[in-house]
N, CA, C and O of each residue as an XYZ file, in Angstrom:
540
protein
N      20.209    -16.376    -20.156
C      19.466    -18.279    -19.875
C      17.861    -17.618    -19.566
O      17.533    -17.504    -20.747
N      16.902    -17.216    -18.950
C      15.914    -17.243    -18.764
C      14.931    -16.594    -19.795
O      15.291    -15.581    -20.395
N      13.630    -17.179    -20.029
C      12.943    -15.993    -20.736
C      11.676    -15.113    -20.223
O      10.488    -15.304    -19.960
N      12.649    -13.992    -20.233
C      12.377    -12.667    -19.334
C      11.710    -11.708    -20.268
O      12.389    -11.411    -21.251
N      10.716    -11.248    -20.190
C       9.974    -10.401    -20.823
C      10.683     -8.987    -19.838
O      10.412     -8.685    -18.675
N      11.398     -8.490    -20.547
C      12.496     -7.274    -20.189
C      10.920     -6.084    -19.855
O      10.798     -5.480    -18.790
N       9.924     -5.988    -20.977
C       9.320     -4.536    -20.546
C       8.586     -4.942    -19.367
O       8.338     -3.977    -18.644
N       8.046     -6.333    -18.820
C       7.666     -6.000    -17.088
C       8.014     -6.990    -16.128
O       7.642     -8.128    -15.841
N       9.045     -5.981    -15.641
C      10.315     -6.350    -14.461
C       9.840     -5.086    -13.403
O       9.980     -3.863    -13.375
N       9.179     -6.152    -12.538
C       8.689     -4.958    -11.248
C       9.415     -5.302     -9.857
O      10.378     -6.043     -9.658
N       8.762     -4.644     -9.081
C       9.675     -4.636     -7.471
C       9.006     -4.296     -6.682
O       8.470     -3.213     -6.920
N       8.776     -4.729     -5.822
C       7.616     -5.200     -4.886
C       8.644     -4.649     -3.088
O       9.749     -4.188     -3.376
N       8.505     -4.662     -2.288
C       8.835     -4.234     -0.825
C       8.261     -4.096      0.299
O       7.705     -2.998      0.343
N       8.085     -4.910      1.576
C       7.766     -3.763      2.574
C       9.072     -3.551      3.148
O      10.128     -3.961      2.664
N       8.865     -2.544      4.751
C       9.113     -1.206      5.224
C      11.414     -1.338      5.079
O      11.914     -0.289      4.671
N      11.912     -1.902      5.234
C      12.960     -1.017      4.233
C      12.964     -1.955      2.901
O      14.010     -1.765      2.282
N      12.238     -2.773      2.359
C      12.389     -3.325      1.655
C      11.704     -2.481      0.646
O      11.825     -2.459     -0.579
N      10.480     -1.353      1.960
C       9.511     -0.576      0.492
C      10.774     -0.071     -0.453
O      11.141     -0.322     -1.600
N      11.341      0.941      0.845
C      12.559      2.094      0.593
C      13.439      1.353     -0.652
O      13.519      1.888     -1.758
N      14.027      0.181     -0.373
C      14.798     -0.078     -1.257
C      14.276     -0.460     -2.732
O      15.077     -0.722     -3.629
N      12.344     -0.482     -3.001
C      11.622     -0.807     -4.110
C      11.937      0.688     -4.568
O      12.342      0.905     -5.710
N      11.750      1.668     -3.684
C      11.634      2.966     -3.892
C      12.693      3.502     -4.568
O      12.530      3.862     -5.734
N      13.801      3.619     -4.002
C      15.550      3.549     -4.101
C      15.452      2.601     -5.825
O      14.977      3.238     -6.764
N      15.791      1.542     -6.005
C      15.338      1.222     -7.308
C      14.905      2.086     -8.490
O      15.634      2.633     -9.317
N      13.403      2.101     -8.393
C      12.571      2.986     -8.979
C      13.333      4.619     -9.405
O      13.136      5.411    -10.327
N      14.295      4.607     -8.181
C      14.982      5.845     -8.752
C      16.133      5.799     -9.730
O      16.523      6.564    -10.612
N      16.698      4.178     -9.084
C      18.255      4.152    -10.094
C      18.275      3.242    -10.767
O      19.404      2.840    -11.049
N      16.866      2.335    -11.457
C      16.689      1.693    -12.369
C      15.360      1.605    -13.289
O      14.945      0.642    -13.935
N      14.728      3.124    -13.128
C      13.818      3.380    -14.126
C      13.172      2.850    -15.402
O      12.153      2.258    -15.757
N      14.634      3.525    -16.064
C      15.152      2.187    -17.492
C      14.837      0.941    -17.384
O      14.672      0.317    -18.432
N      14.640      0.130    -15.871
C      14.366     -1.444    -16.258
C      13.243     -1.210    -15.800
O      12.515     -1.344    -16.784
N      12.676     -0.973    -15.035
C      11.532     -1.235    -13.881
C      10.615     -0.827    -14.813
O      10.863     -0.068    -15.750
N       9.074     -1.552    -14.447
C       8.084     -1.504    -15.435
C       7.416     -0.504    -14.318
O       6.814      0.532    -14.598
N       7.626     -0.985    -13.087
C       6.248     -0.379    -12.417
C       7.017     -0.709    -10.699
O       8.010     -1.436    -10.717
N       6.651     -0.300     -9.636
C       7.277     -0.742     -7.915
C       5.684     -0.348     -7.384
O       4.580      0.066     -7.737
N       6.423     -0.778     -6.365
C       4.949     -1.168     -5.177
C       5.775     -1.121     -3.427
O       5.873     -1.998     -2.569
N       6.120     -0.071     -3.454
C       6.846     -0.232     -2.003
C       5.197     -0.126     -1.166
O       4.124      0.415     -1.433
N       5.900     -1.230      0.297
C       4.571     -1.134      1.300
C       5.152     -0.561      2.379
O       6.266     -1.077      2.466
N       4.987      0.305      3.336
C       5.260      0.890      4.253
C       7.085      1.310      4.413
O       7.810      1.097      5.384
N       7.349      1.795      3.419
C       8.420      2.226      2.970
C       8.679      3.625      2.993
O       7.818      4.209      3.651
N       9.721      4.527      2.425
C       9.871      5.742      2.346
C      10.729      6.268      1.508
O      11.829      5.719      1.558
N      10.616      7.334      0.577
C      11.683      7.850      0.069
C      12.904      7.005     -0.142
O      13.435      6.146      0.562
N      13.253      7.607     -1.569
C      14.926      6.475     -1.296
C      15.971      7.375     -1.029
O      16.200      8.446     -1.591
N      16.697      6.730      0.058
C      17.607      7.903      0.816
C      19.028      7.817      0.424
O      19.563      6.711      0.359
N      19.648      8.843      0.172
C      20.582      9.761     -0.762
C      19.730     10.714     -1.388
O      20.268     10.961     -2.467
N      18.468     11.517     -1.260
C      18.096     12.242     -2.044
C      17.294     11.569     -2.863
O      17.242     10.375     -3.159
N      16.487     12.780     -3.289
C      15.087     12.282     -4.591
C      16.152     12.843     -6.094
O      15.905     12.752     -7.296
N      17.271     13.375     -5.419
C      17.807     14.240     -6.789
C      17.753     13.266     -8.600
O      17.326     13.646     -9.690
N      18.385     11.981     -8.173
C      18.776     10.911     -8.680
C      17.242     10.387     -9.529
O      17.250      9.434    -10.307
N      16.305     10.986     -9.296
C      15.068     10.637     -9.351
C      14.104     11.372    -10.347
O      12.988     11.830    -10.104
N      15.142     11.374    -12.098
C      14.648     12.310    -13.471
C      13.310     11.733    -13.566
O      12.247     12.310    -13.337
N      13.494     10.520    -13.933
C      12.556      9.667    -14.576
C      11.625      9.132    -13.371
O      11.965      8.810    -12.232
N       9.911      9.135    -14.170
C       9.054      8.390    -13.422
C       9.105      6.557    -13.429
O       9.961      6.032    -14.140
N       8.345      5.843    -12.774
C       7.233      4.647    -12.835
C       6.301      4.733    -12.355
O       5.905      5.445    -11.433
N       5.638      3.648    -13.232
C       4.235      3.101    -12.386
C       4.326      3.060    -10.745
O       5.323      2.435    -10.384
N       3.593      3.533     -9.744
C       3.755      3.358     -8.581
C       2.673      3.034     -7.435
O       2.295      3.887     -6.631
N       2.254      1.811     -7.450
C       1.307      0.994     -6.095
C       1.571      1.746     -4.507
O       2.075      0.931     -3.734
N       1.415      2.647     -4.094
C       2.163      2.777     -2.538
C       1.265      2.251     -1.446
O       0.043      2.136     -1.532
N       1.942      1.975     -0.516
C       0.808      1.415      0.495
C       1.425      1.853      1.761
O       2.644      1.732      1.881
N       0.682      2.376      2.768
C       1.159      2.743      3.839
C       0.090      3.077      4.987
O      -0.808      3.916      4.922
N       0.438      2.119      6.180
C      -0.489      2.344      7.682
C      -0.676      4.092      8.346
O       0.331      4.653      8.779
N      -1.841      4.709      8.355
C      -1.968      6.026      8.743
C      -1.307      5.712     10.394
O      -0.666      6.613     10.934
N      -1.484      4.627     10.980
C      -0.591      4.398     12.025
C       0.414      3.728     12.401
O       0.625      3.084     13.429
N       1.286      4.011     11.095
C       2.195      2.796     11.137
C       3.077      3.556     12.287
O       3.379      4.732     12.084
N       3.630      2.702     13.873
C       4.075      2.732     14.380
C       5.778      2.663     14.280
O       6.485      2.941     15.249
N       6.322      2.249     12.960
C       7.336      2.487     13.031
C       7.957      2.594     11.791
O       9.186      2.645     11.807
N       7.299      2.646     10.562
C       7.882      3.923      9.876
C       6.454      5.015      9.716
O       5.298      4.864      9.323
N       7.145      5.991     10.176
C       6.734      7.394     10.027
C       5.396      7.620      8.853
O       5.833      7.881      7.733
N       3.578      7.550      8.956
C       3.411      7.728      7.658
C       3.428      9.315      6.961
O       2.699      9.745      6.068
N       4.661     10.098      7.796
C       5.138     10.840      6.271
C       6.051     10.446      5.424
O       6.429     11.079      4.438
N       6.514      9.157      5.860
C       7.584      8.589      4.992
C       6.576      7.935      3.640
O       6.889      7.887      2.451
N       5.542      7.564      4.165
C       4.759      7.355      3.116
C       4.523      8.021      2.266
O       4.850      7.755      1.110
N       3.738      9.319      2.697
C       3.486     10.460      2.376
C       4.980     11.000      1.065
O       4.953     11.383     -0.104
N       5.570     10.869      1.593
C       7.192     11.358      0.975
C       6.746     10.950     -0.700
O       6.513     11.642     -1.691
N       6.764      9.310     -0.411
C       7.334      8.679     -1.223
C       6.212      8.783     -2.335
O       6.626      8.851     -3.492
N       4.698      8.806     -2.108
C       3.835      9.267     -3.018
C       3.512     10.575     -3.538
O       2.732     10.706     -4.482
N       4.041     11.487     -3.002
C       4.577     13.198     -3.479
C       5.857     12.471     -4.579
O       5.574     12.557     -5.774
N       7.102     11.838     -4.265
C       7.913     11.625     -5.192
C       7.322     11.020     -6.366
O       7.614     11.679     -7.364
N       6.528      9.913     -6.649
C       6.041      9.154     -7.829
C       5.066     10.725     -8.021
O       5.640     11.700     -8.505
N       4.265     10.779     -7.790
C       3.420     11.599     -8.857
C       3.887     12.774     -8.854
O       3.025     13.524     -8.396
N       4.717     13.268     -9.101
C       5.340     14.728     -9.259
C       6.135     14.291    -10.418
O       6.321     15.065    -11.357
N       6.650     13.013    -10.410
C       7.430     12.245    -11.430
C       6.786     11.578    -12.431
O       7.241     11.566    -13.574
N       5.877     11.076    -12.155
C       4.143     11.456    -13.012
C       3.694     12.007    -13.914
O       3.092     11.734    -14.953
N       4.268     13.327    -13.098
C       3.008     14.629    -13.351
C       1.682     14.545    -13.001
O       0.990     15.288    -13.696
N       1.104     13.950    -12.226
C      -0.079     13.566    -11.679
C      -0.828     14.928    -11.936
O      -0.153     15.887    -12.309
N      -2.503     15.097    -11.714
C      -2.867     16.262    -10.947
C      -3.064     15.688     -9.722
O      -2.926     14.469     -9.625
N      -3.499     16.649     -8.332
C      -3.635     15.917     -7.302
C      -4.408     15.764     -6.881
O      -4.531     15.439     -5.701
N      -5.782     16.037     -8.153
C      -7.146     14.851     -7.717
C      -6.728     13.220     -7.957
O      -5.777     12.788     -8.608
N      -7.756     12.472     -7.216
C      -7.961     11.227     -6.973
C      -9.326     10.595     -7.698
O      -9.975     11.458     -8.289
N      -9.812      9.408     -7.752
C     -10.628      8.402     -7.622
C     -10.312      7.542     -6.896
O      -9.132      7.202     -6.813
N     -11.434      6.873     -6.067
C     -11.327      5.600     -5.651
C     -11.083      4.303     -7.030
O     -11.371      4.235     -8.225
N     -10.628      3.720     -6.361
C     -10.438      2.333     -7.311
C      -9.908      0.841     -6.377
O      -9.449      0.695     -5.244
N     -10.111      0.258     -7.065
C      -9.652     -1.080     -6.670
C      -8.478     -1.410     -5.921
O      -7.672     -0.581     -6.343
N      -7.836     -2.164     -5.004
C      -9.296     -2.636     -3.515
C      -9.220     -0.949     -3.230
O      -8.646      0.012     -3.741
N     -10.333     -1.240     -1.887
C     -10.643     -0.167     -1.461
C      -9.749     -0.735      0.474
O      -9.856     -1.548      1.392
N      -8.904      0.512     -0.026
C      -8.744      1.850      0.794
C      -8.347      3.034     -0.459
O      -8.726      4.205     -0.424
N      -7.390      2.343     -1.694
C      -7.061      2.404     -2.559
C      -7.653      4.015     -3.838
O      -8.693      3.894     -4.486
N      -7.066      4.892     -3.912
C      -7.557      5.907     -4.761
C      -5.911      5.931     -5.852
O      -4.707      5.739     -5.681
N      -6.858      6.295     -6.977
C      -5.459      6.854     -8.486
C      -5.620      7.971     -7.890
O      -6.360      8.425     -7.017
N      -4.392      8.486     -8.835
C      -4.277     10.026     -8.990
C      -4.452     10.305    -10.506
O      -3.958      9.579    -11.368
N      -5.257     11.510    -10.790
C      -5.770     11.662    -12.170
C      -4.609     12.861    -13.048
O      -4.019     13.843    -12.598
N      -4.620     12.313    -14.323
C      -3.500     12.932    -14.973
C      -2.221     12.733    -14.997
O      -1.420     13.659    -15.125
N      -1.873     11.457    -14.875
C      -0.570     11.151    -14.724
C      -0.137     11.138    -16.267
O      -1.024     11.190    -17.120
N       1.142     11.072    -16.622
C       2.236     10.587    -18.114
C       0.923      9.533    -18.069
O       0.126      9.280    -17.166
N       1.057      9.019    -19.483
C       0.459      8.125    -19.931
C       1.678      6.672    -19.236
O       2.887      6.883    -19.142
N       1.268      5.796    -18.978
C       1.890      4.401    -18.766
C       2.097      4.576    -16.955
O       2.300      3.500    -16.391
N       2.064      5.649    -16.171
C       2.368      6.072    -15.443
C       1.767      6.261    -13.672
O       2.061      6.893    -12.657
N       0.549      5.043    -14.247
C      -0.015      5.515    -13.194
C       0.221      5.166    -11.471
O       0.688      4.098    -11.075
N      -0.170      6.205    -10.646
C       0.134      6.240     -9.152
C      -1.155      5.647     -8.839
O      -2.134      5.848     -9.558
N      -1.215      4.645     -7.394
C      -2.173      4.515     -6.515
C      -1.719      4.486     -4.936
O      -0.748      3.820     -4.577
N      -2.106      4.869     -4.490
C      -2.175      5.764     -3.374
C      -2.902      4.693     -2.237
O      -4.090      4.591     -2.544
N      -2.721      4.228     -1.560
C      -3.189      2.812     -0.458
C      -3.132      3.405      0.974
O      -2.035      3.134      1.462
N      -4.100      4.284      2.032
C      -3.827      4.602      2.964
C      -4.922      3.836      3.571
O      -6.073      3.890      3.140
N      -4.448      2.906      4.880
C      -4.599      1.656      6.096
C      -4.510      2.025      6.892
O      -3.848      3.049      7.058
N      -5.216      1.313      7.981
C      -4.898      1.124      9.030
C      -4.626     -0.219      9.948
O      -5.344     -0.625     10.862
N      -3.522     -0.742      9.511
C      -3.115     -1.605      9.976
C      -1.456     -1.434      9.964
O      -0.628     -2.057      9.300
N      -1.254     -0.284     11.011
C       0.073     -0.334     11.428
C       1.049     -0.296     10.825
O       1.114      0.426      9.830
N       2.206     -1.126     11.271
C       3.474     -1.654     10.027
C       2.717     -2.978      9.412
O       3.437     -2.914      8.416
N       2.149     -3.766      9.223
C       1.909     -5.141      9.002
C       1.389     -5.031      7.551
O       0.480     -4.261      7.242
N       1.898     -5.688      6.851
C       1.281     -6.088      5.245
C       0.285     -5.858      5.220
O      -0.072     -6.229      6.339
N      -1.206     -5.188      4.377
C      -2.355     -4.862      4.299
C      -2.880     -6.371      4.027
O      -2.174     -7.216      3.476
N      -4.001     -6.574      4.410
C      -4.777     -7.857      3.528
C      -4.746     -7.964      2.417
O      -4.522     -9.000      1.791
N      -5.111     -6.215      1.724
C      -5.167     -6.177      0.159
C      -4.681     -5.956     -0.572
O      -4.828     -5.668     -1.760
N      -3.495     -6.162      0.598
C      -1.973     -5.934     -0.818
C      -1.777     -6.382     -1.865
O      -1.761     -5.827     -2.964
N      -1.596     -7.550     -1.547
C      -1.109     -9.030     -3.066
C      -2.284     -8.580     -3.794
O      -2.023     -7.835     -4.738
N      -3.565     -8.853     -3.589
C      -4.184     -8.670     -4.816
C      -4.249     -7.385     -5.115
O      -4.898     -7.341     -6.160
N      -3.895     -6.115     -4.745
C      -3.779     -5.135     -5.442
C      -2.242     -4.710     -6.303
O      -2.215     -4.101     -7.373
N      -1.193     -5.130     -5.645
C      -0.674     -5.152     -6.198
C      -0.469     -6.407     -7.547
O       0.048     -6.164     -8.638
N      -0.867     -7.364     -7.228
C      -0.999     -7.978     -8.715
C      -1.688     -7.233     -9.855
O      -1.103     -6.932    -10.895
N      -3.089     -6.927     -9.572
C      -3.736     -6.396    -10.416
C      -3.232     -4.534    -11.060
O      -3.291     -3.968    -12.151
N      -2.838     -4.204     -9.893
C      -1.549     -3.118    -10.895
C      -0.664     -3.379    -11.818
O      -0.358     -2.866    -12.895
N      -0.171     -4.619    -10.960
C       1.061     -4.539    -11.751
C       0.430     -5.628    -13.525
O       1.085     -5.565    -14.565
N      -0.727     -6.374    -13.408
C      -1.222     -7.246    -14.514
C      -1.952     -6.090    -15.590
O      -2.333     -6.360    -16.729
N      -2.012     -5.177    -15.138
C      -2.953     -3.867    -15.999
C      -2.130     -3.347    -17.341
O      -2.569     -2.978    -18.430
N      -0.497     -3.480    -16.751
C       0.353     -2.892    -17.358
C       0.693     -3.046    -18.697
O       1.595     -2.366    -19.187
């Protein structure tokens, strides 16, 4: 019923919404162009169903007191592995984000570590929009 470009469907979410966004990336990689989980972790129920990759912009507070930082790291590791990225990074905008090098074509992965605890970081909206728009 709606005029939607099916090649540009995205998901973002914060906290539990970040977990859900990661789950959608695993379960619906063929539908989603990219995801942007913020303060979430890898999908519950295991990562075995995550055989495909999607472009991913991931942010997590290093000092997050609600969702442990290791959960964000696990999310980043999942998407860099699925996109076959190198472990080398380069600074990208917005600061403090980095982009992984060597990822599969069309599957960039950006990782943004910040110090805003479990809050939505001030740079996230701009960063996510720029990331999605570039795809």
